PDB file of C-alpha atoms in Angstrom:
ATOM      1  CA  MET A1382     232.656 164.874 206.440  1.00 40.00           C
ATOM      2  CA  ARG A1383     231.084 164.015 209.732  1.00 45.00           C
ATOM      3  CA  ASN A1384     228.418 161.681 208.548  1.00 54.00           C
ATOM      4  CA  ASN A1385     229.245 160.535 205.077  1.00 76.00           C
ATOM      5  CA  LYS A1386     227.452 157.200 205.585  1.00 86.00           C
ATOM      6  CA  ILE A1387     224.026 158.845 205.791  1.00 89.00           C
ATOM      7  CA  GLY A1388     224.897 160.971 202.789  1.00 91.00           C
ATOM      8  CA  HIS A1389     225.996 157.905 200.872  1.00 90.00           C
ATOM      9  CA  ILE A1390     222.688 156.162 201.627  1.00 91.00           C
ATOM     10  CA  ILE A1391     220.725 159.207 200.465  1.00 93.00           C
ATOM     11  CA  LYS A1392     222.808 159.613 197.317  1.00 93.00           C
ATOM     12  CA  GLU A1393     222.619 155.942 196.358  1.00 92.00           C
ATOM     13  CA  ALA A1394     218.861 155.775 196.957  1.00 93.00           C
ATOM     14  CA  ARG A1395     218.381 158.904 194.852  1.00 93.00           C
ATOM     15  CA  ARG A1396     220.547 157.559 192.049  1.00 94.00           C
ATOM     16  CA  ASN A1397     218.811 154.171 192.127  1.00 92.00           C
ATOM     17  CA  LYS A1398     215.512 156.001 191.597  1.00 93.00           C
ATOM     18  CA  LYS A1399     217.152 157.979 188.750  1.00 95.00           C
ATOM     19  CA  ILE A1400     216.276 161.281 190.420  1.00 96.00           C
ATOM     20  CA  THR A1401     218.530 164.298 190.042  1.00 97.00           C
ATOM     21  CA  GLN A1402     219.548 166.388 193.030  1.00 97.00           C
ATOM     22  CA  ALA A1403     217.633 169.305 191.550  1.00 97.00           C
ATOM     23  CA  ASP A1404     214.438 167.253 191.148  1.00 97.00           C
ATOM     24  CA  LEU A1405     214.607 165.801 194.658  1.00 97.00           C
ATOM     25  CA  ALA A1406     215.403 169.180 196.173  1.00 97.00           C
ATOM     26  CA  ASP A1407     212.483 170.791 194.317  1.00 97.00           C
ATOM     27  CA  ALA A1408     210.103 168.032 195.406  1.00 95.00           C
ATOM     28  CA  MET A1409     211.208 168.428 199.031  1.00 95.00           C
ATOM     29  CA  ARG A1410     211.276 172.229 198.861  1.00 96.00           C
ATOM     30  CA  ILE A1411     214.900 172.475 199.944  1.00 97.00           C
ATOM     31  CA  SER A1412     217.845 173.926 198.067  1.00 97.00           C
ATOM     32  CA  ARG A1413     219.955 171.727 195.835  1.00 97.00           C
ATOM     33  CA  GLY A1414     222.978 172.993 197.752  1.00 97.00           C
ATOM     34  CA  TYR A1415     221.553 171.781 201.065  1.00 97.00           C
ATOM     35  CA  LEU A1416     220.805 168.369 199.548  1.00 97.00           C
ATOM     36  CA  SER A1417     224.346 168.235 198.196  1.00 97.00           C
ATOM     37  CA  ASP A1418     225.672 169.088 201.666  1.00 95.00           C
ATOM     38  CA  LEU A1419     223.600 166.257 203.169  1.00 94.00           C
ATOM     39  CA  GLU A1420     224.842 163.792 200.560  1.00 94.00           C
ATOM     40  CA  ASN A1421     228.447 164.851 201.127  1.00 93.00           C
ATOM     41  CA  GLY A1422     228.214 164.544 204.906  1.00 90.00           C
ATOM     42  CA  ARG A1423     228.575 168.251 205.684  1.00 91.00           C
ATOM     43  CA  TYR A1424     225.281 168.271 207.590  1.00 90.00           C
ATOM     44  CA  ILE A1425     223.332 165.655 209.503  1.00 89.00           C
ATOM     45  CA  PRO A1426     219.601 165.828 208.771  1.00 91.00           C
ATOM     46  CA  ASN A1427     217.268 166.154 211.740  1.00 90.00           C
ATOM     47  CA  THR A1428     214.591 163.517 212.361  1.00 90.00           C
ATOM     48  CA  GLU A1429     211.930 165.382 210.398  1.00 93.00           C
ATOM     49  CA  MET A1430     214.211 165.778 207.379  1.00 94.00           C
ATOM     50  CA  MET A1431     215.268 162.128 207.590  1.00 93.00           C
ATOM     51  CA  SER A1432     211.617 161.139 207.598  1.00 93.00           C
ATOM     52  CA  ARG A1433     210.856 163.309 204.568  1.00 95.00           C
ATOM     53  CA  ILE A1434     213.860 161.896 202.697  1.00 94.00           C
ATOM     54  CA  ALA A1435     212.918 158.316 203.564  1.00 93.00           C
ATOM     55  CA  VAL A1436     209.353 158.797 202.344  1.00 94.00           C
ATOM     56  CA  ARG A1437     210.389 160.567 199.152  1.00 95.00           C
ATOM     57  CA  LEU A1438     213.043 157.950 198.296  1.00 94.00           C
ATOM     58  CA  ASP A1439     210.997 155.012 199.588  1.00 91.00           C
ATOM     59  CA  ILE A1440     213.671 153.795 201.991  1.00 90.00           C
ATOM     60  CA  ASP A1441     213.422 152.601 205.586  1.00 89.00           C
ATOM     61  CA  LEU A1442     213.769 155.518 208.001  1.00 89.00           C
ATOM     62  CA  ASN A1443     215.642 153.241 210.420  1.00 85.00           C
ATOM     63  CA  LEU A1444     218.397 152.872 207.841  1.00 84.00           C
ATOM     64  CA  LEU A1445     219.144 156.572 208.278  1.00 82.00           C
ATOM     65  CA  LYS A1446     218.379 156.815 212.004  1.00 80.00           C
ATOM     66  CA  ASN A1447     220.523 153.825 212.963  1.00 74.00           C
ATOM     67  CA  ASP A1448     223.528 155.399 211.313  1.00 57.00           C
ATOM     68  CA  VAL A1449     223.029 158.616 213.292  1.00 51.00           C
ATOM     69  CA  ASN A1450     222.803 156.663 216.554  1.00 47.00           C
ATOM     70  CA  THR A1451     225.969 154.727 215.710  1.00 44.00           C
ATOM     71  CA  SER A1452     227.804 157.928 214.847  1.00 45.00           C
ATOM     72  CA  LYS A1453     226.731 159.564 218.127  1.00 48.00           C
ATOM     73  CA  GLU A1454     227.962 156.539 220.077  1.00 44.00           C
ATOM     74  CA  VAL A1455     231.333 156.673 218.323  1.00 41.00           C
ATOM     75  CA  ARG A1456     231.678 160.417 219.047  1.00 44.00           C
ATOM     76  CA  GLU A1457     230.723 159.906 222.704  1.00 47.00           C
ATOM     77  CA  CYS A1458     233.265 157.122 223.000  1.00 38.00           C
ATOM     78  CA  ARG A1459     236.001 159.331 221.505  1.00 42.00           C
ATOM     79  CA  VAL A1460     235.158 162.144 223.920  1.00 44.00           C
ATOM     80  CA  SER A1461     235.305 159.835 226.942  1.00 43.00           C
ATOM     81  CA  LEU A1462     238.644 158.437 225.789  1.00 44.00           C
ATOM     82  CA  LYS A1463     240.124 161.943 225.582  1.00 48.00           C
ATOM     83  CA  GLN A1464     239.175 162.717 229.186  1.00 48.00           C
TER      84      GLN A1464
END
């Protein structure tokens, strides 16, 4: 679970819109399994996918992008501390 915060945002936005994983995945032309992996933090969506998700769920893209930037900063900090 590398990035469960992004997944949580996606899942909550989808649930608030009362959209099933299957319906959202079909609308976005991705597999339900991939969407599940995104929601569970197994994968981090790229910028294009984040944009598509934000548009489809009517959420601010920066909400997703800011979390990715924060996560990258935390990982970079951990790496520098190990050295």
